[in-house]
mmCIF file of C-alpha atoms in Angstrom:
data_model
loop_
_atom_site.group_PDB
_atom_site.id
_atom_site.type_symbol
_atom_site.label_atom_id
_atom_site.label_comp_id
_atom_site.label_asym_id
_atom_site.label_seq_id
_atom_site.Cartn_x
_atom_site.Cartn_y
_atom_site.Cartn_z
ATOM 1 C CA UNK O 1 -30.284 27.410 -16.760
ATOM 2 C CA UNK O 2 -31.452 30.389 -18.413
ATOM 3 C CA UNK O 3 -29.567 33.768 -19.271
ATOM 4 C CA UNK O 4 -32.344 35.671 -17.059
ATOM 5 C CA UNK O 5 -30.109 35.230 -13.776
ATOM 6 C CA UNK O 6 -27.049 36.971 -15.009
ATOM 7 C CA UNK O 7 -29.030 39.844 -15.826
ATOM 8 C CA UNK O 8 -30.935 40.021 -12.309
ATOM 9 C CA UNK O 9 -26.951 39.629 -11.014
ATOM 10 C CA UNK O 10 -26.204 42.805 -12.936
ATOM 11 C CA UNK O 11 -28.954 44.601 -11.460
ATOM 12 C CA UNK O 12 -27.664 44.061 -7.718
ATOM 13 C CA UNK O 13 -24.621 46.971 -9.116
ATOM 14 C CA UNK O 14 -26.257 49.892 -11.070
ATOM 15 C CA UNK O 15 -23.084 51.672 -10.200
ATOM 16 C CA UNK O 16 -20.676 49.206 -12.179
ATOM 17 C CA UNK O 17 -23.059 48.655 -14.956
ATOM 18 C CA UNK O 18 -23.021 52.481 -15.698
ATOM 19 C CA UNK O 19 -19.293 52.107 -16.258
ATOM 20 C CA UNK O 20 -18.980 49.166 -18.574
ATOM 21 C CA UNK O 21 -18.337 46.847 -15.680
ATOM 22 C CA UNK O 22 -20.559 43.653 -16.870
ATOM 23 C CA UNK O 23 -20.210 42.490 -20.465
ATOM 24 C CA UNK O 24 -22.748 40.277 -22.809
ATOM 25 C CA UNK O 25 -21.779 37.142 -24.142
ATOM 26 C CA UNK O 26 -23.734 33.959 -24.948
ATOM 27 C CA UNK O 27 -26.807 34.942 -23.726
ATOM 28 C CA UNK O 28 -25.180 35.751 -20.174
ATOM 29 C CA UNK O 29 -23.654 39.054 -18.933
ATOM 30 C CA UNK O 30 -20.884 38.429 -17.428
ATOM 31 C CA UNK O 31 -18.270 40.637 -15.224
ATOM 32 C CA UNK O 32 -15.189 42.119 -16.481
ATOM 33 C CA UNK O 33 -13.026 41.062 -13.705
ATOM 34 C CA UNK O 34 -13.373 37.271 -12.771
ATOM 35 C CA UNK O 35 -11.795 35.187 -10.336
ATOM 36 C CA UNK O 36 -8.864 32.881 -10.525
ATOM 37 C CA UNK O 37 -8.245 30.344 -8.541
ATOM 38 C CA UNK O 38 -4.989 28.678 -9.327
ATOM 39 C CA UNK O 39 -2.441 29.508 -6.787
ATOM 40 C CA UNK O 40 -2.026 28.204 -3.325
ATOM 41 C CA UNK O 41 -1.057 26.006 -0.793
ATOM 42 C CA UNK O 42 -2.945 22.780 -0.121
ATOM 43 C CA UNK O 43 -4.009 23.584 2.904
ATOM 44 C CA UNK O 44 -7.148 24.255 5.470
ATOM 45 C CA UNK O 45 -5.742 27.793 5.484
ATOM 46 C CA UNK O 46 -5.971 28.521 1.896
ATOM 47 C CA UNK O 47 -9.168 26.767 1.591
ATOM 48 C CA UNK O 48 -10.908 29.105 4.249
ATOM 49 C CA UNK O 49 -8.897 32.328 2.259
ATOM 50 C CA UNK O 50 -10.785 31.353 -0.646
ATOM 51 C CA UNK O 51 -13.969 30.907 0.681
ATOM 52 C CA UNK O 52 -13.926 34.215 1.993
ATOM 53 C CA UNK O 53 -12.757 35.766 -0.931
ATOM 54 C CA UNK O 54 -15.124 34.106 -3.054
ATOM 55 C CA UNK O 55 -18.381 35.195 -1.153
ATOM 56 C CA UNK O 56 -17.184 38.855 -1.333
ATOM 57 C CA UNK O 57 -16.382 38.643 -4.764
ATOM 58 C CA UNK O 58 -19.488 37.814 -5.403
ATOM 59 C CA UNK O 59 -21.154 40.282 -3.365
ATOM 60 C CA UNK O 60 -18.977 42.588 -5.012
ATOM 61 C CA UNK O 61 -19.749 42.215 -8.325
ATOM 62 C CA UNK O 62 -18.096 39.748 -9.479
ATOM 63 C CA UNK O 63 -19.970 36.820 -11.296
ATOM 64 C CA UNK O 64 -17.454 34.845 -12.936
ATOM 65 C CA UNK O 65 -15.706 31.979 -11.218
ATOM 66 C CA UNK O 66 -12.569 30.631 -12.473
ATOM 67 C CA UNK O 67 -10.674 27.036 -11.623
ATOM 68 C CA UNK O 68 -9.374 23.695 -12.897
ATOM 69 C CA UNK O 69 -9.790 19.812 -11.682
ATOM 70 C CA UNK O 70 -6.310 19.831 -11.016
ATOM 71 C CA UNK O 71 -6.077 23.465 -9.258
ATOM 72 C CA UNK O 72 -4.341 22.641 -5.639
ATOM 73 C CA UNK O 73 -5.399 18.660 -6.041
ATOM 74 C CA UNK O 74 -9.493 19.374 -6.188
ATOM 75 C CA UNK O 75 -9.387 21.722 -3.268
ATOM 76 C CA UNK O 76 -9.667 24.754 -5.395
ATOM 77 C CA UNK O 77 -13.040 23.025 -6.987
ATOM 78 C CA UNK O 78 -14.076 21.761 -3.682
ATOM 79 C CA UNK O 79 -13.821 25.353 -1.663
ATOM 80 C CA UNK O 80 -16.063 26.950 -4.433
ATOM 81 C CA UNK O 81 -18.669 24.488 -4.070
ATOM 82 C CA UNK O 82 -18.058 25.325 -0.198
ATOM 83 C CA UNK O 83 -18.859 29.126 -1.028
ATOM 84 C CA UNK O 84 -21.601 28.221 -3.126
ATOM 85 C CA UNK O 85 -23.228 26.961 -1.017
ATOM 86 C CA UNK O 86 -23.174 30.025 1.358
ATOM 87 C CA UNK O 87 -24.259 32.021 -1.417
ATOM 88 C CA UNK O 88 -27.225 30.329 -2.217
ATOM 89 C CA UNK O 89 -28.042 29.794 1.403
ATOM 90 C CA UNK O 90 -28.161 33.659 1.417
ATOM 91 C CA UNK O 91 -29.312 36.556 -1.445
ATOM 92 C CA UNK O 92 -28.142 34.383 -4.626
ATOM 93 C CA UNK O 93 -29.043 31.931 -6.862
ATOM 94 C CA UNK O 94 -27.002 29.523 -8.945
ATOM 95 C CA UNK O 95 -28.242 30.855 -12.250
ATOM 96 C CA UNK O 96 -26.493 34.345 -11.303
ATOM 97 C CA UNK O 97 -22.892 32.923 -11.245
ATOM 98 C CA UNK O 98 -20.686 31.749 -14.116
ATOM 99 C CA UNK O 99 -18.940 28.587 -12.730
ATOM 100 C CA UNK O 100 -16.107 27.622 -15.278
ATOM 101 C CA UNK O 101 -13.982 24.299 -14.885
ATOM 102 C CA UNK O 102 -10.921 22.411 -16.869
ATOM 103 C CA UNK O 103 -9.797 18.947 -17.364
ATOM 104 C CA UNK O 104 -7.218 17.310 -19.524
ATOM 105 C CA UNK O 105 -4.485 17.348 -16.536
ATOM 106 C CA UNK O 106 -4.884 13.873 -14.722
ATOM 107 C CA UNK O 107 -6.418 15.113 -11.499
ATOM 108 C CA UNK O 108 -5.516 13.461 -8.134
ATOM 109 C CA UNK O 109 -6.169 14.407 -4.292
ATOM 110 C CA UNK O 110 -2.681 14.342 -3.427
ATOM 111 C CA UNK O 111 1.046 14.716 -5.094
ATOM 112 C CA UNK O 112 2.155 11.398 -7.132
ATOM 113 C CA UNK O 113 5.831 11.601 -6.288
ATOM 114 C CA UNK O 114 7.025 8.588 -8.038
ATOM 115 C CA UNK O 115 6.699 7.100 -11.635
ATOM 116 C CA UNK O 116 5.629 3.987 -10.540
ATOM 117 C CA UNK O 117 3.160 5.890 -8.320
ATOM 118 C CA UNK O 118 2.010 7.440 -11.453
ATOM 119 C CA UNK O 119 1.363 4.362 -13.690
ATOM 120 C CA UNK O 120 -0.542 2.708 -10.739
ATOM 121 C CA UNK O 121 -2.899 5.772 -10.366
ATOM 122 C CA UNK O 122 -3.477 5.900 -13.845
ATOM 123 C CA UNK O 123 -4.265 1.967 -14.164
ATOM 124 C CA UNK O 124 -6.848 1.802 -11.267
ATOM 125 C CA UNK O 125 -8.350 5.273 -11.944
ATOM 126 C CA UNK O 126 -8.664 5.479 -15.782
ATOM 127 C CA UNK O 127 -7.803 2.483 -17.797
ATOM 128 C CA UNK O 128 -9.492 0.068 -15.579
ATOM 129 C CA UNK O 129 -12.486 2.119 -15.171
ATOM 130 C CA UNK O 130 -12.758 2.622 -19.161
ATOM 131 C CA UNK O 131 -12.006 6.098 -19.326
ATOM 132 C CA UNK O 132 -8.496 6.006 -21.581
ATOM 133 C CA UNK O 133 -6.537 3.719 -22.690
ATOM 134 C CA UNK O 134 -2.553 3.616 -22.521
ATOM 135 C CA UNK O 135 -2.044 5.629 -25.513
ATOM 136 C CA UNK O 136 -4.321 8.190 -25.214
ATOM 137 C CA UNK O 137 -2.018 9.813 -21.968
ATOM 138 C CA UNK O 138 0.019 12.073 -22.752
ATOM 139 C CA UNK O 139 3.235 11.472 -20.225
ATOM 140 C CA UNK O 140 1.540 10.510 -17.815
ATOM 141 C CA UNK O 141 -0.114 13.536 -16.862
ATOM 142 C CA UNK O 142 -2.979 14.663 -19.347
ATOM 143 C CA UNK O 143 -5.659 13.144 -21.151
ATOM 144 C CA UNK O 144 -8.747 13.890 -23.198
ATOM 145 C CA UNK O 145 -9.964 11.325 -24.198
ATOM 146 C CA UNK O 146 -13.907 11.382 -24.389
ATOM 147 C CA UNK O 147 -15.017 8.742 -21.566
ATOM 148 C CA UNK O 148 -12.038 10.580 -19.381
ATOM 149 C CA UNK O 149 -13.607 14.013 -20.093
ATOM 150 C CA UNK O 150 -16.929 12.931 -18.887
ATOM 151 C CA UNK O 151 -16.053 11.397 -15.902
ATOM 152 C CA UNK O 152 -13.953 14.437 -15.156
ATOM 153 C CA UNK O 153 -17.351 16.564 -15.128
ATOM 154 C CA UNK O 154 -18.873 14.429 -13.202
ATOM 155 C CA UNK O 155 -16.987 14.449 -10.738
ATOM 156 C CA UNK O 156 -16.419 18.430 -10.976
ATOM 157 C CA UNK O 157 -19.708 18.687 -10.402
ATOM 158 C CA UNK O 158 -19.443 17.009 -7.140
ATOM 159 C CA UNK O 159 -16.329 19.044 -5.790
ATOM 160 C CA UNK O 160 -18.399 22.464 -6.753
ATOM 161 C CA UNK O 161 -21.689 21.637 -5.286
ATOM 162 C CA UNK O 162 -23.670 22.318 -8.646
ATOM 163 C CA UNK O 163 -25.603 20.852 -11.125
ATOM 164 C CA UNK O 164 -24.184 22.336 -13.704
ATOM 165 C CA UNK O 165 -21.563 23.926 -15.262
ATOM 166 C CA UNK O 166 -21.513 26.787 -17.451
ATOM 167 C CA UNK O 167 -18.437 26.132 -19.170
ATOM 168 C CA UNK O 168 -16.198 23.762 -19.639
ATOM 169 C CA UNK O 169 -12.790 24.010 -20.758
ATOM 170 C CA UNK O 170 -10.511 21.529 -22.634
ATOM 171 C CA UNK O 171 -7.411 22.439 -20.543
ATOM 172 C CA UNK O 172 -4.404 23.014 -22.737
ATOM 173 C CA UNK O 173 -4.480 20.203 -25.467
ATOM 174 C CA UNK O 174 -1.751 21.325 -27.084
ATOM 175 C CA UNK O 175 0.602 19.562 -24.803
ATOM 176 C CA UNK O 176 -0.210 16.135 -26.576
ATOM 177 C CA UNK O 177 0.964 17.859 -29.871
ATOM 178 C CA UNK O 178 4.478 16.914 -29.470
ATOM 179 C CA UNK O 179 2.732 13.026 -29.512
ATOM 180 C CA UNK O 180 0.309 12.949 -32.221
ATOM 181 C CA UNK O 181 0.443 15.993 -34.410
ATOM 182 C CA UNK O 182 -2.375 18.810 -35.549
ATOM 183 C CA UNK O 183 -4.437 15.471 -37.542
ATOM 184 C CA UNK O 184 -4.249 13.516 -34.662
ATOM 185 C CA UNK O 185 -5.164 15.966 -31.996
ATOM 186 C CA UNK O 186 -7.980 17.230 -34.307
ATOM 187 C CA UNK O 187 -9.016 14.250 -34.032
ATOM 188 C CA UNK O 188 -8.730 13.677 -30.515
ATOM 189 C CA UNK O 189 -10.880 17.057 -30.126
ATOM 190 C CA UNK O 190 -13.825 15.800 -32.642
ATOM 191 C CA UNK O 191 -14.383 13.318 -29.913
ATOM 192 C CA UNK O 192 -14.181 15.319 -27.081
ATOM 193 C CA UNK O 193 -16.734 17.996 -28.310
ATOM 194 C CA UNK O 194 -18.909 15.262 -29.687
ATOM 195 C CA UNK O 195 -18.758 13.816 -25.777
ATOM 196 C CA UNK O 196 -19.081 17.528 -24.377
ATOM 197 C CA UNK O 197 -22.131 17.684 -26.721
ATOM 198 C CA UNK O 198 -24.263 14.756 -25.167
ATOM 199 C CA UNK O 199 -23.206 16.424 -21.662
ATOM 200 C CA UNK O 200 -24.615 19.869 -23.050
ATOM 201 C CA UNK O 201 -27.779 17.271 -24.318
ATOM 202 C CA UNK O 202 -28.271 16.060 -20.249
ATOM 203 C CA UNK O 203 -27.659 19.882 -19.374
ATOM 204 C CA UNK O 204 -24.703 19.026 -17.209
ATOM 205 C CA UNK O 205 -23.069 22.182 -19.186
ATOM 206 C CA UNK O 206 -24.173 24.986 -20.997
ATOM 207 C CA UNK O 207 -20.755 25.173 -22.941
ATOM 208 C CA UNK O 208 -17.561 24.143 -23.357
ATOM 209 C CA UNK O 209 -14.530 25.427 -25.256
ATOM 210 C CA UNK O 210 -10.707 25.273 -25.210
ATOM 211 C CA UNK O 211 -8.121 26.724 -22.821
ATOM 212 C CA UNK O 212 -4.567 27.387 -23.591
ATOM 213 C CA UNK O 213 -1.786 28.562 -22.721
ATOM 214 C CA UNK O 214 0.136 28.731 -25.519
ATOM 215 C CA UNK O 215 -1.691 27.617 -28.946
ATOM 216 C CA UNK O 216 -3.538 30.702 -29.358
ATOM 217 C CA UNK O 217 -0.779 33.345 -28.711
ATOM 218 C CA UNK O 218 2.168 31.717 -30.959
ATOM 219 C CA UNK O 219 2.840 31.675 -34.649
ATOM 220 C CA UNK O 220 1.041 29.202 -37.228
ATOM 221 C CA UNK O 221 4.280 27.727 -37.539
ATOM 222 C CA UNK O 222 4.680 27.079 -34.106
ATOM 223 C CA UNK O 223 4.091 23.238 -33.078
ATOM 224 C CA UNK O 224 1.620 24.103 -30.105
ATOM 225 C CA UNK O 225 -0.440 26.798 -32.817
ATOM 226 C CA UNK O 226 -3.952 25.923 -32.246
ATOM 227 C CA UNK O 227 -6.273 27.460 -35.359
ATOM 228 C CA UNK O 228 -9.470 28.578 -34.283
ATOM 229 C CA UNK O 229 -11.284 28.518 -37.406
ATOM 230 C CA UNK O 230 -10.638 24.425 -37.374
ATOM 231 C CA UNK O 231 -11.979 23.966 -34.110
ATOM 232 C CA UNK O 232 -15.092 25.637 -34.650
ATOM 233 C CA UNK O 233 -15.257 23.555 -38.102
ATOM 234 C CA UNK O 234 -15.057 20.753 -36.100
ATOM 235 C CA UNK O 235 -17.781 21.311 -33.243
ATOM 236 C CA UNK O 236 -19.928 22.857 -36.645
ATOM 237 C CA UNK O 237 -19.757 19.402 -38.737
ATOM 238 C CA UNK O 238 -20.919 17.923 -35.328
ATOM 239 C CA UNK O 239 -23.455 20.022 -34.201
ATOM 240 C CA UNK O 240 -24.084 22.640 -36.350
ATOM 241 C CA UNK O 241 -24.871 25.970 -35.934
ATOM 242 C CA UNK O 242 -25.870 25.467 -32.310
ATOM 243 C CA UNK O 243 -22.634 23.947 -31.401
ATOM 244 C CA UNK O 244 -21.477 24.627 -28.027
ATOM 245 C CA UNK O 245 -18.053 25.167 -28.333
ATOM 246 C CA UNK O 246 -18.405 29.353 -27.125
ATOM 247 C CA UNK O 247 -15.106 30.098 -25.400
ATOM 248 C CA UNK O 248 -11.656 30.582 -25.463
ATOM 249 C CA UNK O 249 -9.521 31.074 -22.369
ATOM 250 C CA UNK O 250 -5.685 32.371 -23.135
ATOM 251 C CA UNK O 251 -3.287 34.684 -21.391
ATOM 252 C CA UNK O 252 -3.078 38.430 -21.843
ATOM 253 C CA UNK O 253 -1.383 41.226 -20.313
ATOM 254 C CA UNK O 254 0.926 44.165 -20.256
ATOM 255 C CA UNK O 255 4.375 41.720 -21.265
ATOM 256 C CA UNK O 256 2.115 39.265 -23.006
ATOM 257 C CA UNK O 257 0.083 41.123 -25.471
ATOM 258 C CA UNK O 258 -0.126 38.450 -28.353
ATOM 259 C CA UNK O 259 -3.694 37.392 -28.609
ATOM 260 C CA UNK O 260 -4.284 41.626 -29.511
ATOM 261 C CA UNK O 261 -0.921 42.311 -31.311
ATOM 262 C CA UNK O 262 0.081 38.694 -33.201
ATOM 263 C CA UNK O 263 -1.746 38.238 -36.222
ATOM 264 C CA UNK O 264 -2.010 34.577 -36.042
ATOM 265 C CA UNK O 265 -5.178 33.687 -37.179
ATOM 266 C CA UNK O 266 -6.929 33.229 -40.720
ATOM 267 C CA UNK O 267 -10.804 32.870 -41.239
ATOM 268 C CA UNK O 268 -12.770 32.577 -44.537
ATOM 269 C CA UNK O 269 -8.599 33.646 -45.858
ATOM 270 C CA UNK O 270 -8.307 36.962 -43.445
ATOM 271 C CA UNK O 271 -5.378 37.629 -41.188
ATOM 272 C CA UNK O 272 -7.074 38.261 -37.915
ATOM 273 C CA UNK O 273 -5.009 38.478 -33.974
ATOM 274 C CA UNK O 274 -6.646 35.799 -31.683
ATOM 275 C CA UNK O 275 -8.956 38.438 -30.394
ATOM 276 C CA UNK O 276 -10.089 39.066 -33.641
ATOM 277 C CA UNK O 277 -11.098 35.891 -34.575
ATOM 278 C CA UNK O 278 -12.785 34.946 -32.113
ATOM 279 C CA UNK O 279 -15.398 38.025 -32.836
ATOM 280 C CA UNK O 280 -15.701 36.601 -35.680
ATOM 281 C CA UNK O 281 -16.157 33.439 -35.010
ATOM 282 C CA UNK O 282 -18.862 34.298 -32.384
ATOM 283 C CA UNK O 283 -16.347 32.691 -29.460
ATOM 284 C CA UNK O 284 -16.188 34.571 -26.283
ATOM 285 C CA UNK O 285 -12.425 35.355 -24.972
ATOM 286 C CA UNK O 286 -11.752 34.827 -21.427
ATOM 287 C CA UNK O 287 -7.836 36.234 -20.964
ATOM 288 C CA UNK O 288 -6.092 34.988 -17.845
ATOM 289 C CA UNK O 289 -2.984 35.427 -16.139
ATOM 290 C CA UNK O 290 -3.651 39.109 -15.712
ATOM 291 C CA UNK O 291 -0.996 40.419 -13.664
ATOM 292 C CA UNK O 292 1.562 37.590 -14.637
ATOM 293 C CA UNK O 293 0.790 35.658 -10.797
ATOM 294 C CA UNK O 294 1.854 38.957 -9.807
ATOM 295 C CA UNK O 295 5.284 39.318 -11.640
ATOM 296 C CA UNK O 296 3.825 42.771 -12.925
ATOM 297 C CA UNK O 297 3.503 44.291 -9.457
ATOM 298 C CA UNK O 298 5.943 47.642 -8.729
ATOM 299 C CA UNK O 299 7.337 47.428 -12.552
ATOM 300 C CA UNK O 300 4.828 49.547 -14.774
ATOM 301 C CA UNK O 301 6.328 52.590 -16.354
ATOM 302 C CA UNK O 302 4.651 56.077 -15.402
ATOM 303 C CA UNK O 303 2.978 56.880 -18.924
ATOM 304 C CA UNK O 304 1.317 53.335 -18.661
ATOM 305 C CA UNK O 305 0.190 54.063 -15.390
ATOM 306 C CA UNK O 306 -1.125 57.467 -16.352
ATOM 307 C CA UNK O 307 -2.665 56.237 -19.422
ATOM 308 C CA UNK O 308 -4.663 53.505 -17.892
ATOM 309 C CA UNK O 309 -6.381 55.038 -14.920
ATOM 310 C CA UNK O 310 -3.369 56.227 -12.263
ATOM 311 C CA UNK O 311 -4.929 53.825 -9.842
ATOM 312 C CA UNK O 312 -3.378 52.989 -6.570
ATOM 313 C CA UNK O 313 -1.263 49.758 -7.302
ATOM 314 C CA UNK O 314 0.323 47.990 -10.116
ATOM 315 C CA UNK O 315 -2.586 44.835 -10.391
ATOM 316 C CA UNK O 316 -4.966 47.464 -10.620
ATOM 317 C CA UNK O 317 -3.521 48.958 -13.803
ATOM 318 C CA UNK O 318 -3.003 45.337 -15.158
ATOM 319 C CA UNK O 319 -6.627 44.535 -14.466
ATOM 320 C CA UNK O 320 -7.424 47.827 -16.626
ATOM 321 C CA UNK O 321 -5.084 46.889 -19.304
ATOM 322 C CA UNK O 322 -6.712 43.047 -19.775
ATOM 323 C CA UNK O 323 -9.920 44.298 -19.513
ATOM 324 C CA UNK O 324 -9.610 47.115 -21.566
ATOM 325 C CA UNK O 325 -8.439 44.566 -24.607
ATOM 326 C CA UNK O 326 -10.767 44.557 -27.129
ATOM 327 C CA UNK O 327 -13.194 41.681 -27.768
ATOM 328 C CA UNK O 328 -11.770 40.521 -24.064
ATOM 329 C CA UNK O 329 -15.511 39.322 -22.053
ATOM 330 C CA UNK O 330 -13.622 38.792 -18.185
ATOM 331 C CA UNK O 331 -9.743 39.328 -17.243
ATOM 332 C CA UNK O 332 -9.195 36.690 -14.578
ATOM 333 C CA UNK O 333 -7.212 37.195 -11.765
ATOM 334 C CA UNK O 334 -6.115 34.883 -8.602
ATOM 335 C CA UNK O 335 -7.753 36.101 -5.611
ATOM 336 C CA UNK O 336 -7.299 34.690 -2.190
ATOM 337 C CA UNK O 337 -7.376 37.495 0.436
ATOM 338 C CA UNK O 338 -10.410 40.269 0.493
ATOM 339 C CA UNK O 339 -8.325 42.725 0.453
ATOM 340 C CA UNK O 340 -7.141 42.085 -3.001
ATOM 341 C CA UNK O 341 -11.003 41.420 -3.328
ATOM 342 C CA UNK O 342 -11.688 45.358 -2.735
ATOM 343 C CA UNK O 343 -9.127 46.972 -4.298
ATOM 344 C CA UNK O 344 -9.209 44.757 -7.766
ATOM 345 C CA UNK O 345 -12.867 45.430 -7.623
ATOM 346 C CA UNK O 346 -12.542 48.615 -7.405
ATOM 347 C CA UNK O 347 -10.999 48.626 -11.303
ATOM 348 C CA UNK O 348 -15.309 48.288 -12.126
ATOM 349 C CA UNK O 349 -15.914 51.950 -10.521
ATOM 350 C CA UNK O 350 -13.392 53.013 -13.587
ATOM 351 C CA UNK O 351 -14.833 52.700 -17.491
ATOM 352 C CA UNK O 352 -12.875 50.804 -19.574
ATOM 353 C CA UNK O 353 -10.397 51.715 -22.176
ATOM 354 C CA UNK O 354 -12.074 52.138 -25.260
ATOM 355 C CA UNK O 355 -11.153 50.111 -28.497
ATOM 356 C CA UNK O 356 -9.832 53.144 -29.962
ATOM 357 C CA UNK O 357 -7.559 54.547 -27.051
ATOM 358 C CA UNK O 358 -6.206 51.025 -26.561
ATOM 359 C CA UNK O 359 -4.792 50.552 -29.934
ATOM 360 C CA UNK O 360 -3.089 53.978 -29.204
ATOM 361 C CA UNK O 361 -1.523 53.145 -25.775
ATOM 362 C CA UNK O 362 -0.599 49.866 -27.366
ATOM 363 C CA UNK O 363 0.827 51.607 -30.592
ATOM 364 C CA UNK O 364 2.908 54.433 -28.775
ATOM 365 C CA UNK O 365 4.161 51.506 -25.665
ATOM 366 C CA UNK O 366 5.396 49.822 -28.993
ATOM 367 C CA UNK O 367 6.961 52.912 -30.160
ATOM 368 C CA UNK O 368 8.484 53.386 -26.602
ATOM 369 C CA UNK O 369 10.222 49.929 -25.632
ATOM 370 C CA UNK O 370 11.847 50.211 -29.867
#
């Protein structure tokens, strides 16, 4: 489990390291573009698409591996441990890849279509088994409660064919806010990193951190407003400064541009955007939902085009964009097909934006949609 694979990784693409393509963070080097792998049908079909596009996303550079317990019912976890182990049959090893997972959705293996269905899935698989109890689910559909959390690696381990992971995300815990409050989720989130630290102690994960889809791109005023100086506060008064709470996962693109442009955050009394902080804070920011599932495709006005590369399609610009933000380690993006593979990939062969000519295409797209 040490940082020396990622490093050998980035040596298999001289090409894309010369143009910014792989980034350091943690100890690990990680690529730019990583992928997602959220959308889909539950089918054999879409399993065997992902595969594919897995293996040459790997063998094309990309490193970083993106999913969720609950992604398409477990099949999403369970085709990457199918690639996997392809991979490692072949040129790679295990310590070259960044394999990233989520709980805090109640995961199942098929769609609970009734209530009651619900309640009796929830009583045989978690309370009975010890892993929650009846107030710690949130409508019936998330929990993080520590025992929960730890059973959920376990058994995301399994589906992905490793022994490890190398991060683990809390997967958006501001839903429950609406429940218990900041104090009471706070709290909720002491014992879930001091859980996620014994799994870091049996080296079932190097890290962990939070994922969100809301609470770090809305106002402090906002009810689902996560502040990230209090969750590192937390994971320091439990471990210190070796804590492994490391990364941040939260949306970012062209018509979602908070975590660079909102000024949300405050640490040591500084106004910082989400972005920010987290440089400061020494947590690594993961930005997802690149291209919007696609809703960014054929809409991109000419100077943003122009500005960010004039590359062949629409995702590719959006890829530069995320990428491109700065203190951003991987954009992730969903990628089934190879063909989407190839040409997102082929973003790397292009050097990022630099911090400086961002904050100017960001400043004058401002000045343009006034």
């Amino acid at each position: 489990m040490n940082s020396e694979g990622t490093l050998r990784y980035v040596g298999r693409f001289p090409g894309l390291n010369e143009k910014g393509f792989f980034r350091q963070a943690q100890g690990q080097w990680h690529s730019s573009i990583g992928i997602g792998t959220y959308l889909g049908a539950n089918d054999d079909a879409t399993d065997q698409a992902y595969v594919t596009a897995l293996i040459r996303a790997v063998e094309g550079g990309c490193n970083v591996i993106d999913t969720a317990s609950n992604y398409r019912f477990q099949r999403s976890e369970k085709t990457i441990g199918t690639a996997l182990a392809s991979l490692l049959a072949n040129q790679f090893s295990r310590e070259e890849l960044i394999i990233c997972t989520k709980a805090g959705f109640i995961r199942t293996d098929s769609p609970l279509k009734t209530d009651a269905e619900v309640e009796t899935y929830i009583e045989e698989k978690i309370i009975s088994k010890g892993f929650g109890k009846a107030e710690d689910i949130f409508e019936g559909r998330h929990c993080i409660a520590a025992e929960y959390l730890q059973s959920q690696i376990d058994k995301s381990l399994s589906n992905l064919n490793t022994d490890y992971l190398d991060v683990f995300y809390i997967h958006n815990p501001e839903i429950q806010l609406p429940k218990i409050g900041h104090d009471g989720l706070l709290q909720r989130i002491r014992d879930a990193f001091s859980a996620l630290e014994e799994c870091r102690s049996r080296k079932k994960i190097k890290y962990y951190g939070v994922a969100s889809w809301m609470g770090f791109r809305t106002s402090a005023n906002d009810t689902a407003y996560h502040l990230l100086e209090d969750l590192v506060t937390v994971a320091e008064e439990i471990a210190g400064s070796s804590h492994g709470f490391r990364y941040i996962q939260l949306p970012f693109n062209i018509a979602m541009p908070e975590a660079f442009s909102l000024r949300n955050q405050s640490v040591c009394g500084q106004n910082y955007s989400t972005l920010g902080a987290a440089e400061k804070l020494g947590i690594t920011a993961v930005v997802s939902a690149s291209t919007m599932q696609g809703k960014l495709a054929n809409r991109l006005p000419n100077h943003l085009t122009e500005r960010l590369g004039n590359f062949g399609s629409d995702t590719q610009t959006c890829l530069q964009f995320s990428r491109s933000g700065p203190n951003v380690t991987t954009a992730l993006v969903g990628m089934k097909q190879t063909t989407h593979v190839v040409q997102n990939l082929e973003v790397g062969e292009t050097n990022p934006l630099s911090v400086e000519d961002f904050q100017r295409l960001f400043t004058d797209t401002e000045k343009s949609s006034a």
